[in-house]
């Protein structure tokens, strides 16, 4: 069956079109692909705010599309995760090969020590070329034009990671990366467009929105979709968009359906914009918190204020402390540091104890320190208090230097011993010494069920009205439940492959990798908290008052970074040659991405935009004003403004236009 | 304002020596170019201009990424931070000037500036080396790139290394002997400390232990030029040789009057000193050798290194044969092939280690520009090696290359000073820098030449004061009666500002060589109404910071009696009054808090401590910065509960800085509670090596240390605290001396003088050949060690030559420090000088040298002139004598920055809890019993109602299956029935696509359910639920329309409460449809497993009402009929009356909950 090719349009800085097209439909007719989960959330929220039906849309990501396509063709869609990919990469990089010698000249003698860096380089080449021979050739041509050392470094890296790509493909049963998954799906559809129709029979259009880069595997998939008659729309952002759009014709030479580039570049804000300057980062956070508190005191709803930063997490502590002094709660949309939560530490402490044949007193009692509670207990003694744990320690203190089996610790107890201690030690001795995968749930599920029943209410009882601690605790328990599933599955696989011993310590180590590789999203459940987000996550949001912090050179914009020589990076970004223009530009390589983020913040503000920065870092070194600020032409606010904000009073120049009230 | 400021517009045309060096630089492709630059002569301007022009020329010549060809470094952070703005400014000037020597567009200038900002080859020498080290860390044995410069971790590394060496069996004897030889004392380092000092000294100088050994023996030989003495005469000869004939006479006189002392005991003690000293050097170097290896291993284990280690490892990597290979070759090429220009600013401060580590990055094809000023070399105490700069200037040797092209110039034209300021400096330093007794080594002094015009008003202002007591002591600075140094200086500046004597709105900086009396100066300035911006105070000296440290230490074991006792005795926490109560409460903070016997600040503080103790589990899991933050907030420390903090600091800012500092320390890692306590404890014990206090706003006057101000300038500069005696804390007190090129280990401290040693009080031999008991202020430590005493006849510092040379060098640096201080002034120099001095010692005190130079005495008043060196005019000196009590004449209390944080905040806002997201299906239970359901809501778990359960009559068992599974499977199947155009018969018979749909639904929702229960479920669906659905009016109605939307997403954002919090409502309605009459319907189809009761009906109705509200907001929808249909235990259907009002009432019940 011959399909009529779909069209391929790039639109710069007009993502609102996506909002206008949503309708009611018995089946979805358009795939809306966004790279970030929060972007999908923002899109849904905007549609909800304007009361749009949205059943014509299916909000998804590219990986899920590819998986579905492969599944339709009875192909294996499972992709190994980064932990497994690193494991394979480390093994491959330990081999004596010519390709590895090339990498050693670049990275050093022990390639396994640089496995993460090399894996990043591998991902980068995947994103630039999708390993298409023509693009690899273009890459090599581009590299050859560089100064000697940069050319040598680039050539060696590409040769090395190309070999790695080939070896990974051989040794991995299934798909070894997102890039490979997308490329496989693209090839499949290119060869047989009916696979698309079978997979997405009602889909007429695919819109990619909110991206600062369109990598080669994704572009191949989009091009393939057009071959199945799907109309593709790229909604590009104002910083990176023009360059991406301009290069599309070179990057998809076979895609004759490419047409229509619309839209413009970043435009200055249409709302009043002001600039606040503080001395230090913490002083800036106090100023920003003063603005937020001042707006709230004027009657503005917390839902109508948004704080954005290039990296919200880096501001989290300072701005939360500052806002807290005004009684303002913040919702910082950064990753939840699961490894710093009590449930994870309890899990880790239990694994360490169960994996230690002769634990010391501190190892023995660590789970109690982290509020271990016995499964299915209703006793009010749990969780033990600090003083009770200290008393337990004291009871066993005469043996504090000892390292002995838990059974020996247990044998020391007598009738007068603290009963909960016996309960605890008996639980420990009841657990399997060499855990099967199923033991992860067998051991920990009841513990965390009990934890939820007994500990979470104590956190709730002691919490502030905004339930900040309770919400974080609850979220951490959810993450631990996910962690148990993920770790169990991986433990099972790795045991089968003989990659690790059957032990609790191995479980703990594996869980540590999993928790680091799959950091937990934080969810915020309080509508009264003011959102603090990464600027990019403000994409498509609309809020009357936006406070943009950290407009300091090197902070926002950040410096582009890469494992590749900067000369190569710039050659690709500039695209001065025909070869370079065939390559995808990774988002991290371009300063335009910083403009994308700023544009998201600027576009979010419907009433006013307040920008802030600091003059000196903590060591007193002068910090330069972000050059991005000059594109906003903000009104500098006098020093007296800062003084009144520190005092918690909003100056007239920042007062809400309608005197407050929700929007 | 910095040195880089200039009034010029357009391309900065360098002049004289600057222009010469620039011309030479661009005349060739490779070479060494050295500019020795006087103060204000445009060192940095020259460096920045040449760097900018270099970039522009390369850009013009088509060089790709020219910023990669340029390395721009400076020694200090402040100087390095000003590099980029300086070069960018120079680029801008080039672009703006059509007559510039190279054409550069504004766009190119901007691009080059931006590219330079991303370069890792611009910054401090340490930061540039840090980038190289990142590449080599793995090669030299580290597991990844270690942390650099973490004081606490490095203390741990050192401790680990010392422990390992102490436990080395082969070194036990040597270590024990060294312990005896160098016991710890109040002012003395123990052996561990000496090893650390020696390690640092070796690394900074690129010494191996063998070289150090030779150097130490060299000092010993210099101290005993004729070997160990055999007789008293030998000793006396050395006394005369080192300390002069007068001292020999003094010793001989004392010997003559002590009939009991044995003269031979002197030689015996001295010979023993020689032998034991030699043995100590041997042992020390033996132990040091093992210690260095242990230190490096400990660094690897802990993943931390010092800055000097970075330089050491970079240099070692490029030098040692066993690191040779393709990677080293490539790494070196990355620098040598690309770098064609290297600029080193403040080159006189570069250490050997830094120099040797940078050297491999440079080859003979490079152009190297060094700019510096030997007269401003004030970092020899931190191992700067100005000799390297001197060798570059004189001999054309640098970076290990003897440069074929070598150009050296000296720039003396200053763009900074008014002529009067230059004259004031030259009047002092013409004599100082040519006087060997003050470290001067110049045969001829080159006076400063100025570009700026002179002023009618005097530029030198002397603040006269009484000068009571010893110079530099408390009474001198701030006497209880009369006017001291601080008050005089403050009054002089305040008066000058008030009278516009210093010009319009001038910047004023007061410089200090030490912090000792800064507080007195702050008070004195406050008394005159001037606010002070003090950039020199350190964070970990602040009492509130100390309080946090103490509490964190306590939290390690908050139930332990000794920990609690330590807390209550802490100097930064006035908790002594708690002790009695704690004793009665068995040392339990909890019991004291619960007793309620305390009130006020102490009561609140105790309650806070009890709360913190309860949060121990959280603290054990949290990051250190979060623990610190929790301590601060829980104890309300920002409010300064015990009124410990000075009014001149912003406590909120201080505590914020503490949290940020701990966060910086932690980086990506997380401190455990013990690590946090250790790190804070280390910082508290070593406050000066930690961060400074944050400053608030701009004061009228800025206080800085002289070292901190190096490279900067200000309109008015005052130098305070001029009285201290040079060398009071000098090398004579060191056990391991390391200054510039000098290193030495003192003789052992445990030798004593032996029996019958003569009474030689008042002489250099009083305490034996080496007196280990010398204290700060003592001039001498005996015949064989360093001394601050003078040999009057010979105008030299006394002592053995290797050591007197070290002392002379260190004293010379103190004079250069004064030179740096005076030369920061642009327009006015203000100095406090006493009207009277009884015993003037100009060689030993700045104050006396200044008095002499300016011919100042009690008779001076108003203004007078003094002669100055050529080419200056006679210098007019203005004398300011406070005649009336110095008091503030300003209304606001001075010295109190506008912090506002705690005192004037409007009422604190309160934040309760309102759900951000609500599902229509859970709105009912959440809104009717929020406290009961909130935890499940926050956990993302089902909100079960009390009535939930199952009817016993159902043909289902629920051993492995939950009730929810029935509803989920049924809904999936119903959806298929609606989507796939199943007709009524097919639905009743469960035919067509339905069996497969049931299979899929069971596989999806009932994967963990036992097979027999799955089968029950299947049968129940087929036999009961699907036929029942077929009988509903809903089914009939849906059959009659094509416009039906199954599982239709319905979302909305609703504002609740005042001022309207946005609550997101989201879910999927089972069916949205439009009937033939155009009427919109929302239908919710429920599978009931129990009889319907009122609350279940309420739950269903509220859910449906929420969907109806969301649907009714959509543009094309006008009215909505909402229906609930149930099958299962109860088959019924009803139209829901609950509308928007019910729905919003439910939401409003959830508004701003406070859980009381």
CSV table of N, CA and C in Angstrom, one decimal, chain A residues 512-595:
chain,number,residue,atom,x,y,z
A,512,UNK,N,21.8,1.3,45.5
A,512,UNK,CA,22.5,2.6,45.4
A,512,UNK,C,22.7,3.0,44.0
A,513,UNK,N,23.0,2.1,43.1
A,513,UNK,CA,23.1,2.5,41.7
A,513,UNK,C,21.8,2.8,41.1
A,514,UNK,N,20.8,2.0,41.5
A,514,UNK,CA,19.5,2.3,40.9
A,514,UNK,C,18.9,3.7,41.4
A,515,UNK,N,19.1,3.9,42.6
A,515,UNK,CA,18.6,5.2,43.2
A,515,UNK,C,19.3,6.4,42.6
A,516,UNK,N,20.6,6.2,42.3
A,516,UNK,CA,21.4,7.3,41.7
A,516,UNK,C,21.0,7.5,40.2
A,517,UNK,N,20.7,6.4,39.5
A,517,UNK,CA,20.4,6.5,38.1
A,517,UNK,C,19.0,6.9,37.8
A,518,UNK,N,18.1,6.5,38.7
A,518,UNK,CA,16.7,6.9,38.5
A,518,UNK,C,16.2,7.7,39.6
A,519,UNK,N,16.7,8.9,39.7
A,519,UNK,CA,16.3,9.8,40.8
A,519,UNK,C,14.8,10.0,40.8
A,520,UNK,N,14.3,10.2,42.0
A,520,UNK,CA,12.9,10.2,42.1
A,520,UNK,C,12.3,11.6,41.8
A,521,UNK,N,11.3,11.7,41.0
A,521,UNK,CA,10.6,13.0,40.9
A,521,UNK,C,9.9,13.3,42.1
A,522,UNK,N,9.9,14.6,42.4
A,522,UNK,CA,9.2,15.0,43.6
A,522,UNK,C,7.8,15.5,43.2
A,523,UNK,N,6.9,15.2,44.0
A,523,UNK,CA,5.5,15.7,43.7
A,523,UNK,C,5.2,16.7,44.9
A,524,UNK,N,4.5,17.7,44.5
A,524,UNK,CA,4.1,18.7,45.5
A,524,UNK,C,2.6,18.7,45.6
A,525,UNK,N,2.2,18.6,46.8
A,525,UNK,CA,0.7,18.3,47.0
A,525,UNK,C,0.0,19.5,47.6
A,526,UNK,N,0.7,20.6,47.9
A,526,UNK,CA,0.1,21.7,48.6
A,526,UNK,C,-0.2,22.9,47.6
A,527,UNK,N,-1.4,23.2,47.4
A,527,UNK,CA,-1.7,24.3,46.5
A,527,UNK,C,-1.3,25.7,47.0
A,528,UNK,N,-1.1,25.7,48.4
A,528,UNK,CA,-0.7,27.0,49.0
A,528,UNK,C,0.7,27.3,48.9
A,529,UNK,N,1.5,26.4,48.3
A,529,UNK,CA,3.0,26.6,48.2
A,529,UNK,C,3.3,27.3,46.9
A,530,UNK,N,4.2,28.2,46.9
A,530,UNK,CA,4.6,28.9,45.7
A,530,UNK,C,5.6,28.0,44.9
A,531,UNK,N,5.4,27.8,43.7
A,531,UNK,CA,6.3,27.0,42.9
A,531,UNK,C,7.6,27.6,42.6
A,532,UNK,N,8.6,26.8,42.7
A,532,UNK,CA,10.0,27.2,42.3
A,532,UNK,C,10.4,26.1,41.2
A,533,UNK,N,10.7,26.6,40.0
A,533,UNK,CA,10.9,25.6,39.0
A,533,UNK,C,12.2,25.9,38.2
A,534,UNK,N,12.8,24.9,37.6
A,534,UNK,CA,13.8,25.2,36.5
A,534,UNK,C,13.1,26.0,35.5
A,535,UNK,N,13.8,27.0,34.9
A,535,UNK,CA,13.2,27.9,34.0
A,535,UNK,C,12.6,27.1,32.8
A,536,UNK,N,13.3,26.1,32.4
A,536,UNK,CA,12.8,25.3,31.2
A,536,UNK,C,11.4,24.7,31.6
A,537,UNK,N,11.2,24.4,32.8
A,537,UNK,CA,9.9,23.8,33.2
A,537,UNK,C,8.8,24.8,33.3
A,538,UNK,N,9.1,26.1,33.1
A,538,UNK,CA,8.0,27.1,33.0
A,538,UNK,C,7.4,27.1,31.6
A,539,UNK,N,7.9,26.3,30.7
A,539,UNK,CA,7.5,26.3,29.3
A,539,UNK,C,5.9,26.1,29.3
A,540,UNK,N,5.3,27.0,28.7
A,540,UNK,CA,3.9,27.0,28.4
A,540,UNK,C,3.0,27.4,29.6
A,541,UNK,N,3.7,27.7,30.7
A,541,UNK,CA,2.9,28.1,31.9
A,541,UNK,C,2.5,29.6,31.7
A,542,UNK,N,1.5,30.0,32.4
A,542,UNK,CA,1.1,31.4,32.5
A,542,UNK,C,0.8,31.8,33.9
A,543,UNK,N,1.6,32.7,34.4
A,543,UNK,CA,1.5,33.1,35.8
A,543,UNK,C,1.7,34.6,35.8
A,544,UNK,N,0.8,35.3,36.6
A,544,UNK,CA,1.0,36.8,36.6
A,544,UNK,C,2.4,37.3,37.0
A,545,UNK,N,2.9,36.8,38.1
A,545,UNK,CA,4.1,37.3,38.6
A,545,UNK,C,5.2,36.3,38.5
A,546,UNK,N,6.3,36.5,37.8
A,546,UNK,CA,7.4,35.6,37.7
A,546,UNK,C,8.6,36.3,38.2
A,547,UNK,N,9.3,35.5,39.1
A,547,UNK,CA,10.6,36.0,39.7
A,547,UNK,C,11.7,35.1,39.1
A,548,UNK,N,12.6,35.7,38.3
A,548,UNK,CA,13.7,34.9,37.8
A,548,UNK,C,14.9,35.2,38.5
A,549,UNK,N,15.5,34.2,39.2
A,549,UNK,CA,16.7,34.4,40.0
A,549,UNK,C,17.9,33.9,39.3
A,550,UNK,N,19.1,34.4,39.8
A,550,UNK,CA,20.3,33.8,39.4
A,550,UNK,C,20.8,34.3,38.0
A,551,UNK,N,20.4,35.5,37.6
A,551,UNK,CA,20.9,35.9,36.3
A,551,UNK,C,22.3,36.5,36.3
A,552,UNK,N,23.2,35.5,36.5
A,552,UNK,CA,24.6,35.8,36.7
A,552,UNK,C,25.4,35.0,35.7
A,553,UNK,N,26.3,35.7,35.1
A,553,UNK,CA,27.1,35.0,34.0
A,553,UNK,C,27.8,33.7,34.6
A,554,UNK,N,27.6,32.6,33.9
A,554,UNK,CA,28.2,31.4,34.3
A,554,UNK,C,27.1,30.5,35.1
A,555,UNK,N,26.1,31.2,35.6
A,555,UNK,CA,25.0,30.5,36.3
A,555,UNK,C,23.9,30.4,35.4
A,556,UNK,N,23.5,31.5,34.8
A,556,UNK,CA,22.5,31.5,33.8
A,556,UNK,C,22.8,32.7,32.8
A,557,UNK,N,23.5,32.5,31.7
A,557,UNK,CA,23.7,31.2,31.1
A,557,UNK,C,24.8,30.4,31.7
A,558,UNK,N,24.6,29.1,31.6
A,558,UNK,CA,25.7,28.2,31.9
A,558,UNK,C,26.6,28.1,30.8
A,559,UNK,N,27.8,27.6,31.1
A,559,UNK,CA,28.8,27.4,30.0
A,559,UNK,C,28.4,26.1,29.3
A,560,UNK,N,28.5,26.1,27.9
A,560,UNK,CA,28.3,24.8,27.2
A,560,UNK,C,29.3,23.8,27.7
A,561,UNK,N,29.0,22.6,27.7
A,561,UNK,CA,29.9,21.6,28.1
A,561,UNK,C,29.9,20.4,27.2
A,562,UNK,N,31.0,19.7,27.2
A,562,UNK,CA,31.1,18.5,26.3
A,562,UNK,C,32.4,17.7,26.6
A,563,UNK,N,32.3,16.4,26.4
A,563,UNK,CA,33.5,15.6,26.5
A,563,UNK,C,34.4,15.7,25.2
A,564,UNK,N,33.8,16.3,24.2
A,564,UNK,CA,34.5,16.5,22.9
A,564,UNK,C,35.3,17.8,23.0
A,565,UNK,N,36.3,17.9,22.2
A,565,UNK,CA,37.1,19.2,22.1
A,565,UNK,C,36.1,20.3,21.8
A,566,UNK,N,36.4,21.4,22.4
A,566,UNK,CA,35.4,22.6,22.2
A,566,UNK,C,35.5,23.0,20.7
A,567,UNK,N,36.6,22.8,20.0
A,567,UNK,CA,36.7,23.2,18.6
A,567,UNK,C,35.7,22.4,17.8
A,568,UNK,N,35.6,21.1,18.1
A,568,UNK,CA,34.7,20.3,17.4
A,568,UNK,C,33.2,20.7,17.7
A,569,UNK,N,33.0,20.9,19.0
A,569,UNK,CA,31.7,21.4,19.4
A,569,UNK,C,31.2,22.6,18.7
A,570,UNK,N,32.1,23.6,18.6
A,570,UNK,CA,31.8,24.8,17.9
A,570,UNK,C,31.6,24.6,16.4
A,571,UNK,N,32.4,23.7,15.9
A,571,UNK,CA,32.2,23.5,14.4
A,571,UNK,C,30.9,22.9,14.1
A,572,UNK,N,30.4,22.0,15.0
A,572,UNK,CA,29.1,21.4,14.8
A,572,UNK,C,28.0,22.5,15.0
A,573,UNK,N,28.2,23.3,16.0
A,573,UNK,CA,27.1,24.3,16.3
A,573,UNK,C,27.1,25.3,15.2
A,574,UNK,N,28.2,25.8,14.8
A,574,UNK,CA,28.2,26.8,13.7
A,574,UNK,C,27.7,26.3,12.4
A,575,UNK,N,28.1,25.1,12.1
A,575,UNK,CA,27.6,24.5,10.8
A,575,UNK,C,28.1,25.3,9.6
A,576,UNK,N,29.3,25.7,9.6
A,576,UNK,CA,29.9,26.4,8.5
A,576,UNK,C,30.1,25.6,7.3
A,577,UNK,N,30.2,24.3,7.5
A,577,UNK,CA,30.4,23.4,6.3
A,577,UNK,C,29.2,22.6,6.0
A,578,UNK,N,29.1,22.1,4.8
A,578,UNK,CA,28.0,21.2,4.5
A,578,UNK,C,28.0,20.0,5.3
A,579,UNK,N,29.2,19.5,5.6
A,579,UNK,CA,29.3,18.3,6.5
A,579,UNK,C,28.7,18.6,7.9
A,580,UNK,N,29.1,19.7,8.4
A,580,UNK,CA,28.6,20.0,9.8
A,580,UNK,C,27.1,20.2,9.8
A,581,UNK,N,26.6,20.7,8.8
A,581,UNK,CA,25.1,21.0,8.8
A,581,UNK,C,24.3,19.7,8.7
A,582,UNK,N,25.0,18.6,8.4
A,582,UNK,CA,24.2,17.3,8.4
A,582,UNK,C,24.1,16.7,9.8
A,583,UNK,N,24.7,17.4,10.8
A,583,UNK,CA,24.8,16.8,12.1
A,583,UNK,C,23.8,17.5,13.0
A,584,UNK,N,23.3,16.7,14.0
A,584,UNK,CA,22.4,17.3,15.0
A,584,UNK,C,23.3,18.0,16.0
A,585,UNK,N,22.7,19.1,16.5
A,585,UNK,CA,23.4,19.9,17.5
A,585,UNK,C,22.9,19.5,18.9
A,586,UNK,N,23.7,18.9,19.7
A,586,UNK,CA,23.2,18.6,21.1
A,586,UNK,C,22.9,19.9,21.9
A,587,UNK,N,21.8,19.8,22.6
A,587,UNK,CA,21.4,21.0,23.3
A,587,UNK,C,22.5,21.6,24.2
A,588,UNK,N,23.2,20.7,24.9
A,588,UNK,CA,24.2,21.2,25.8
A,588,UNK,C,25.4,21.9,25.2
A,589,UNK,N,25.5,21.8,23.9
A,589,UNK,CA,26.6,22.4,23.2
A,589,UNK,C,26.3,23.9,22.8
A,590,UNK,N,25.1,24.3,23.0
A,590,UNK,CA,24.8,25.6,22.5
A,590,UNK,C,24.3,26.6,23.5
A,591,UNK,N,24.8,27.8,23.5
A,591,UNK,CA,24.3,28.8,24.4
A,591,UNK,C,22.9,29.2,24.2
A,592,UNK,N,22.4,28.9,23.0
A,592,UNK,CA,21.0,29.3,22.7
A,592,UNK,C,20.0,28.6,23.6
A,593,UNK,N,20.4,27.4,24.1
A,593,UNK,CA,19.5,26.7,25.0
A,593,UNK,C,19.2,27.6,26.2
A,594,UNK,N,20.2,28.4,26.6
A,594,UNK,CA,20.0,29.2,27.8
A,594,UNK,C,18.9,30.3,27.4
A,595,UNK,N,18.9,30.7,26.2
A,595,UNK,CA,17.8,31.6,25.8
A,595,UNK,C,16.5,31.0,25.8
